[in-house]
Coordinates of C-alpha atoms and ligand atoms in Angstrom, one line a residue:
M161 CA -5.0 -84.2 13.1
H162 CA -4.3 -80.6 12.1
P163 CA -2.3 -79.4 9.0
V164 CA 1.4 -79.0 9.7
R165 CA 2.3 -75.6 11.0
A166 CA 5.5 -74.0 12.1
R167 CA 5.2 -73.3 15.8
I168 CA 7.6 -71.0 17.8
V169 CA 8.8 -73.3 20.6
G170 CA 11.8 -71.3 21.8
T171 CA 12.8 -67.7 22.0
G172 CA 16.1 -66.0 23.0
S173 CA 17.8 -62.7 22.9
Y174 CA 21.0 -61.0 23.7
L175 CA 21.8 -57.4 24.3
P176 CA 25.4 -56.2 24.7
Q177 CA 26.2 -54.8 28.2
T178 CA 27.3 -51.3 27.3
I179 CA 24.5 -48.8 27.3
R180 CA 25.0 -45.6 25.3
T181 CA 22.5 -43.0 26.5
N182 CA 21.2 -39.9 24.6
H183 CA 23.3 -37.9 27.1
D184 CA 26.4 -39.8 25.9
I185 CA 25.5 -38.9 22.3
E186 CA 25.1 -35.3 23.2
K187 CA 28.8 -35.3 23.8
M188 CA 29.5 -36.7 20.3
V189 CA 27.2 -34.7 18.0
D190 CA 25.0 -31.5 18.1
T191 CA 21.8 -33.1 19.5
S192 CA 19.9 -33.3 22.8
H193 CA 18.2 -36.0 24.8
E194 CA 14.9 -34.0 24.5
W195 CA 15.1 -33.9 20.6
I196 CA 15.9 -37.6 20.4
V197 CA 13.1 -38.6 22.7
A198 CA 10.5 -36.3 21.1
R199 CA 11.4 -37.4 17.5
S200 CA 12.0 -41.1 18.1
G201 CA 11.1 -42.2 21.6
I202 CA 14.6 -43.6 22.1
S203 CA 16.5 -42.9 25.4
E204 CA 19.4 -45.4 25.1
R205 CA 20.8 -48.2 23.0
R206 CA 23.3 -51.0 23.4
I207 CA 26.7 -51.1 21.9
A208 CA 28.6 -54.3 21.3
A209 CA 32.0 -54.8 22.9
E210 CA 35.0 -54.4 20.6
N211 CA 35.7 -58.1 20.5
E212 CA 32.0 -59.1 20.0
L213 CA 31.0 -60.3 16.5
T214 CA 27.6 -60.6 15.0
S215 CA 28.0 -64.4 15.1
D216 CA 28.8 -64.1 18.9
I217 CA 25.6 -62.2 19.7
A218 CA 23.6 -64.5 17.3
Y219 CA 25.1 -67.5 19.2
A220 CA 24.1 -66.1 22.6
A221 CA 20.5 -65.6 21.4
A222 CA 20.3 -68.9 19.6
R223 CA 21.6 -70.8 22.6
K224 CA 18.8 -69.4 24.8
A225 CA 16.1 -70.2 22.1
L226 CA 17.4 -73.8 21.8
D227 CA 17.5 -74.3 25.5
M228 CA 13.9 -73.1 25.8
A229 CA 12.9 -75.3 22.9
G230 CA 14.7 -78.2 24.7
I231 CA 16.5 -79.3 21.5
E232 CA 20.1 -80.0 20.8
P233 CA 21.9 -78.0 18.0
S234 CA 22.2 -81.4 16.2
E235 CA 18.5 -81.5 15.8
V236 CA 18.3 -78.3 13.8
D237 CA 17.7 -78.7 10.0
M238 CA 18.3 -75.2 8.9
I239 CA 19.9 -72.0 10.3
M240 CA 19.0 -68.6 8.9
V241 CA 20.7 -65.4 10.1
A242 CA 19.0 -62.1 9.0
T243 CA 21.5 -59.4 9.1
V244 CA 23.0 -56.4 7.3
T245 CA 26.1 -56.5 9.6
P246 CA 27.5 -60.0 8.9
D247 CA 30.9 -60.9 10.4
M248 CA 32.2 -60.5 6.8
L249 CA 30.7 -60.4 3.4
F250 CA 31.2 -64.2 3.2
P251 CA 31.2 -66.9 4.5
P252 CA 27.7 -66.4 5.8
T253 CA 27.4 -65.6 9.5
A254 CA 24.9 -68.5 9.7
C255 CA 27.8 -70.9 8.8
I256 CA 30.1 -69.3 11.4
L257 CA 27.3 -69.6 13.9
Q258 CA 26.7 -73.2 12.9
H259 CA 30.3 -74.0 13.7
K260 CA 30.1 -72.2 17.0
L261 CA 27.1 -74.3 17.9
G262 CA 29.3 -77.3 17.3
I263 CA 27.4 -78.8 14.4
G264 CA 27.8 -79.2 10.6
G265 CA 25.8 -80.5 7.8
C266 CA 22.4 -78.7 8.1
A267 CA 21.6 -75.8 5.7
A268 CA 22.8 -72.4 6.9
F269 CA 22.6 -69.1 5.1
D270 CA 22.3 -65.3 5.7
L271 CA 19.3 -63.3 4.6
N272 CA 19.3 -59.6 3.8
A273 CA 15.9 -57.9 3.7
V274 CA 17.3 -55.2 6.0
C275 CA 15.0 -54.5 9.0
S276 CA 12.4 -56.9 7.5
G277 CA 14.9 -59.7 7.4
F278 CA 13.7 -61.6 10.4
L279 CA 10.1 -61.8 9.3
Y280 CA 11.2 -62.7 5.8
G281 CA 13.3 -65.5 7.4
L282 CA 10.3 -66.7 9.5
A283 CA 8.2 -66.8 6.4
I284 CA 10.8 -68.9 4.5
A285 CA 11.1 -71.2 7.4
D286 CA 7.4 -71.6 7.6
G287 CA 7.3 -72.6 3.9
F288 CA 10.0 -75.3 4.5
I289 CA 8.2 -76.7 7.5
R290 CA 4.7 -76.7 5.9
G291 CA 6.2 -78.4 2.8
G292 CA 7.6 -81.2 5.0
N293 CA 11.2 -80.3 4.2
A294 CA 12.3 -79.4 7.7
K295 CA 11.3 -80.1 11.3
N296 CA 13.3 -77.7 13.4
I297 CA 14.6 -74.3 12.0
L298 CA 16.6 -71.7 13.9
V299 CA 15.9 -68.1 12.7
I300 CA 18.0 -65.3 14.1
G301 CA 18.1 -61.5 13.6
A302 CA 21.4 -60.2 14.7
E303 CA 23.0 -56.8 14.2
I304 CA 26.0 -54.7 15.2
L305 CA 24.7 -51.5 13.6
S306 CA 27.1 -49.4 15.7
R307 CA 29.8 -50.4 13.3
I308 CA 28.0 -49.1 10.2
V309 CA 26.7 -45.9 11.7
N310 CA 28.5 -42.7 11.2
W311 CA 28.9 -41.4 14.8
Q312 CA 29.4 -37.9 13.3
D313 CA 26.0 -37.9 11.6
R314 CA 23.3 -36.8 14.0
T315 CA 20.5 -37.7 11.6
T316 CA 21.3 -41.4 11.9
C317 CA 23.5 -42.2 14.8
V318 CA 20.9 -41.4 17.4
L319 CA 18.5 -44.1 16.1
F320 CA 20.3 -47.4 15.9
G321 CA 21.6 -50.0 18.4
D322 CA 23.1 -53.5 18.6
G323 CA 21.4 -56.8 19.6
A324 CA 20.2 -60.2 18.6
G325 CA 17.1 -62.3 18.9
A326 CA 16.3 -65.9 17.9
V327 CA 13.5 -68.3 17.6
V328 CA 13.2 -72.1 17.1
L329 CA 10.4 -73.1 14.8
R330 CA 9.1 -76.7 15.0
A331 CA 6.8 -78.6 12.8
D332 CA 3.5 -79.2 14.7
N333 CA 0.4 -81.0 13.6
D334 CA -1.1 -81.6 17.1
S335 CA -2.8 -78.3 17.4
D336 CA -3.9 -75.1 15.6
R337 CA -0.9 -73.2 17.0
G338 CA 1.8 -71.7 14.8
I339 CA 2.3 -69.3 12.0
L340 CA -1.0 -68.6 10.3
S341 CA 0.1 -66.4 7.4
S342 CA 2.9 -64.2 6.1
H343 CA 2.5 -61.2 3.9
L344 CA 5.8 -59.9 2.4
H345 CA 6.3 -56.9 0.1
A346 CA 9.1 -54.7 -1.3
D347 CA 9.4 -51.7 -3.6
G348 CA 12.9 -51.1 -5.0
Q349 CA 12.1 -47.6 -6.2
Y350 CA 12.6 -46.5 -2.7
G351 CA 16.0 -48.1 -2.3
P352 CA 18.0 -44.9 -2.3
L353 CA 16.2 -43.6 0.8
L354 CA 18.1 -46.0 3.1
R355 CA 21.4 -47.5 2.0
I356 CA 25.1 -48.0 2.4
P357 CA 26.5 -46.7 -0.9
A358 CA 30.0 -48.2 -0.8
G359 CA 31.5 -51.6 -0.1
G360 CA 29.5 -53.6 -2.7
S361 CA 30.2 -54.3 -6.3
A362 CA 28.6 -51.0 -7.4
M363 CA 31.2 -49.0 -5.5
P364 CA 34.0 -51.2 -4.1
T365 CA 35.7 -49.8 -1.0
T366 CA 38.5 -47.4 -1.9
H367 CA 40.5 -44.8 0.1
Q368 CA 38.2 -42.2 -1.6
S369 CA 34.9 -44.0 -0.6
V370 CA 36.1 -44.2 2.9
D371 CA 37.2 -40.5 2.9
D372 CA 33.8 -39.6 1.6
Q373 CA 32.2 -41.7 4.4
L374 CA 30.2 -43.8 1.9
H375 CA 30.6 -47.0 3.9
Y376 CA 28.1 -45.7 6.5
I377 CA 24.3 -45.8 6.7
S378 CA 22.8 -42.9 4.7
M379 CA 19.1 -42.2 5.1
Q380 CA 16.4 -39.7 4.2
G381 CA 14.5 -40.1 7.5
N382 CA 11.4 -38.0 6.9
E383 CA 10.7 -39.6 3.5
I384 CA 11.0 -43.0 5.1
F385 CA 8.8 -42.1 7.9
K386 CA 5.8 -41.4 5.6
V387 CA 6.2 -44.6 3.6
A388 CA 6.8 -46.6 6.8
V389 CA 3.5 -45.5 8.4
R390 CA 1.5 -46.3 5.2
C391 CA 3.1 -49.7 4.4
L392 CA 3.1 -50.9 8.0
T393 CA -0.6 -50.0 8.4
E394 CA -1.7 -51.6 5.0
V395 CA 0.2 -54.8 5.5
A396 CA -1.0 -55.3 9.1
L397 CA -4.6 -54.8 7.9
E398 CA -3.9 -57.3 5.1
A399 CA -2.9 -59.9 7.6
L400 CA -5.9 -59.4 9.8
R401 CA -8.3 -59.4 6.8
Y402 CA -6.7 -62.5 5.3
N403 CA -7.3 -64.4 8.5
H404 CA -10.7 -62.9 9.3
V405 CA -9.3 -61.7 12.6
N406 CA -10.5 -58.6 14.4
Q407 CA -8.2 -56.2 16.2
D408 CA -9.9 -57.1 19.5
E409 CA -8.8 -60.7 19.1
L410 CA -5.1 -59.9 19.1
K411 CA -3.1 -60.4 22.3
F412 CA -0.1 -58.4 21.1
F413 CA 0.9 -56.3 18.2
I414 CA 4.7 -56.6 18.0
P415 CA 6.0 -54.1 15.4
H416 CA 9.6 -53.4 14.2
Q417 CA 11.0 -51.1 16.8
A418 CA 12.3 -48.2 14.7
N419 CA 10.6 -45.1 16.1
M420 CA 7.9 -44.7 18.7
R421 CA 6.1 -42.1 16.6
I422 CA 5.9 -44.6 13.7
I423 CA 4.6 -47.3 16.0
K424 CA 2.0 -45.0 17.6
A425 CA 0.8 -43.7 14.2
V426 CA 0.4 -47.3 12.9
A427 CA -1.3 -48.6 16.0
S428 CA -3.8 -45.8 16.0
R429 CA -4.6 -46.3 12.2
I430 CA -5.1 -50.1 12.8
G431 CA -7.3 -49.2 15.9
L432 CA -5.2 -50.9 18.6
P433 CA -5.2 -49.7 22.2
P434 CA -1.7 -49.0 23.7
E435 CA -1.9 -52.1 26.0
K436 CA -1.8 -54.4 23.0
V437 CA 1.2 -52.7 21.4
Y438 CA 4.6 -54.0 22.7
T439 CA 7.4 -51.5 22.6
N440 CA 11.0 -51.5 23.8
V441 CA 12.5 -49.0 21.4
H442 CA 13.2 -46.6 24.3
K443 CA 15.8 -49.1 25.6
Y444 CA 17.4 -50.4 22.5
G445 CA 16.8 -48.1 19.6
N446 CA 16.4 -49.6 16.2
T447 CA 18.2 -53.0 16.1
S448 CA 17.0 -53.7 12.5
S449 CA 16.3 -57.4 11.9
A450 CA 16.9 -58.1 15.7
S451 CA 14.1 -55.9 16.9
I452 CA 11.1 -58.2 16.5
P453 CA 12.7 -61.4 18.0
I454 CA 14.1 -59.3 20.9
A455 CA 10.7 -57.9 21.6
L456 CA 9.0 -61.4 21.3
D457 CA 11.6 -62.9 23.7
E458 CA 10.9 -60.1 26.2
V459 CA 7.1 -60.7 26.0
N460 CA 7.6 -64.4 26.3
R461 CA 10.0 -64.4 29.2
K462 CA 7.8 -61.9 31.1
G463 CA 5.2 -64.7 31.0
L464 CA 2.7 -62.6 29.1
L465 CA 1.9 -65.2 26.5
H466 CA -0.6 -68.1 26.8
P467 CA -1.3 -70.9 24.4
H468 CA -3.5 -69.8 21.4
D469 CA -2.9 -66.1 21.9
L470 CA -2.9 -64.3 18.6
L471 CA 0.2 -62.2 17.8
L472 CA 0.6 -59.8 14.9
F473 CA 4.2 -59.0 13.8
D474 CA 4.7 -56.0 11.5
T475 CA 7.9 -54.9 9.9
F476 CA 9.5 -52.3 7.6
G477 CA 13.0 -51.6 6.4
G478 CA 15.5 -50.7 3.7
G479 CA 14.8 -52.0 0.2
L480 CA 12.2 -50.9 0.9
T481 CA 10.8 -54.1 2.3
W482 CA 7.9 -54.6 4.6
G483 CA 5.7 -57.4 5.9
A484 CA 3.3 -58.8 8.5
M485 CA 2.7 -62.2 10.0
L486 CA -0.1 -63.5 12.2
A487 CA 0.7 -66.4 14.5
R488 CA -1.2 -68.3 17.1
W489 CA 1.1 -68.8 20.2
Ligands
COA572 N1 19.4 -33.7 16.9 C1 18.9 -32.5 16.7 N2 18.4 -32.1 15.5 C2 18.4 -33.0 14.5 C3 18.9 -34.3 14.6 C4 19.4 -34.7 15.9 N3 19.8 -35.9 16.1 N4 18.7 -34.9 13.5 C5 18.1 -34.1 12.6 N5 18.0 -32.9 13.2 C6 17.4 -31.6 12.7 C7 17.4 -31.6 11.2 O1 18.7 -31.2 10.7 C8 16.3 -30.6 10.8 O2 16.8 -29.3 11.0 P1 16.3 -28.1 10.0 O3 14.8 -28.1 10.2 O4 17.1 -27.0 10.5 O5 16.7 -28.6 8.7 C9 15.3 -30.9 11.9 O6 16.0 -31.6 13.0 C10 14.1 -31.8 11.5 O7 14.6 -32.9 10.8 P2 13.7 -33.9 10.1 O8 14.5 -35.0 9.5 O9 12.6 -33.3 9.3 O10 13.0 -34.5 11.5 P3 11.9 -35.6 11.7 O11 10.8 -35.1 12.5 O12 11.5 -36.3 10.4 O13 12.7 -36.7 12.6 C11 13.7 -38.8 12.2 C12 13.8 -37.3 12.1 C13 15.0 -39.4 11.6 C14 13.7 -39.1 13.7 C15 12.4 -39.3 11.6 O14 12.3 -38.8 10.3 C16 12.4 -40.9 11.5 O15 12.5 -41.5 12.5 N6 12.3 -41.4 10.3 C17 12.3 -42.8 10.1 C18 13.7 -43.3 10.1 C19 13.7 -44.8 10.3 O16 13.0 -45.3 11.1 N7 14.6 -45.5 9.5 C20 14.8 -46.9 9.7 C21 13.7 -47.6 9.0 S1 13.7 -49.3 9.4

């Protein structure tokens, strides 16, 4: 008998069909495919259809994860949706999703830790499962960032994309598989580096705030870059040290997909060879809280994972928030 752990038993993802390439964006703002690839590694991103909601893409990813896990929605004890682009401020997108899944009664709420939201959600779910308070938990990262990006601002619009990823966590005491440890951090002094100034209680939406374009993402990219590399590196090493795990023992490092240069800088500081680093940022851009579960689902569905493989997740986002998690597949 092993201690109860939260094991990932299903993964799913959904990417909207429409592809917006760098060449498409060249026609919208003063930029070039070469600049975007050189500075971020991104070639294209997905854009949700006009009638697609965050709850719809969350649903598509969740359905696939539930199917893989082989469980019915009625068996889910809790639904968490990590997002900064909820369908509306409230009710929570998780509750809208719960209804779309045809169930009611279980706990359902949204979580905002910006791009780190998914790992924060997994860590919370892990706590509930280890504490014996839940058996099956659905954690989703879903974002339609194309609706909060200013498509006239070349410093941000080239970076972001839409998508959703989901996992089903199940209580397991039959093996040593599951989440081993979570390491979450935040530092609010850096909040102004990445934010949407208007639309909250500090600056309710007015004609003026819309005219001033304050309801879009505003970002100081090069400042974030430096903090991101430092924090992602430190917290990844923290997770490895905590578990007495060596870099060589990892099967995959699955970082938040924000920028290829950030990922490469962090991987080299941790001492990881490229073949252990999973990236898809070239195809999808930065999908915020959806990026890690989309990447995990890709790795999983490609058949690259075997029982007991060690996976290191590493994330970073607005807040600023960051965190790492070690899991045994
Ligand atoms: N196309 C062409 N030129 C652009 C451009 C674009 N899309 N965006 C900015 N530029 C220009 C700038 O105006 C600047 O011009 P200047 O030197 O004449 O002032 C020049 O390119 C360099 O800008 P800078 O911001 O210093 O570039 P950078 O090397 O830092 O790369 C980012 C910019 C945004 C790609 C990079 O800083 C980054 O990725 N940061 C992290 C952002 C992030 O990941 N945020 C989400 C965290 S979860």
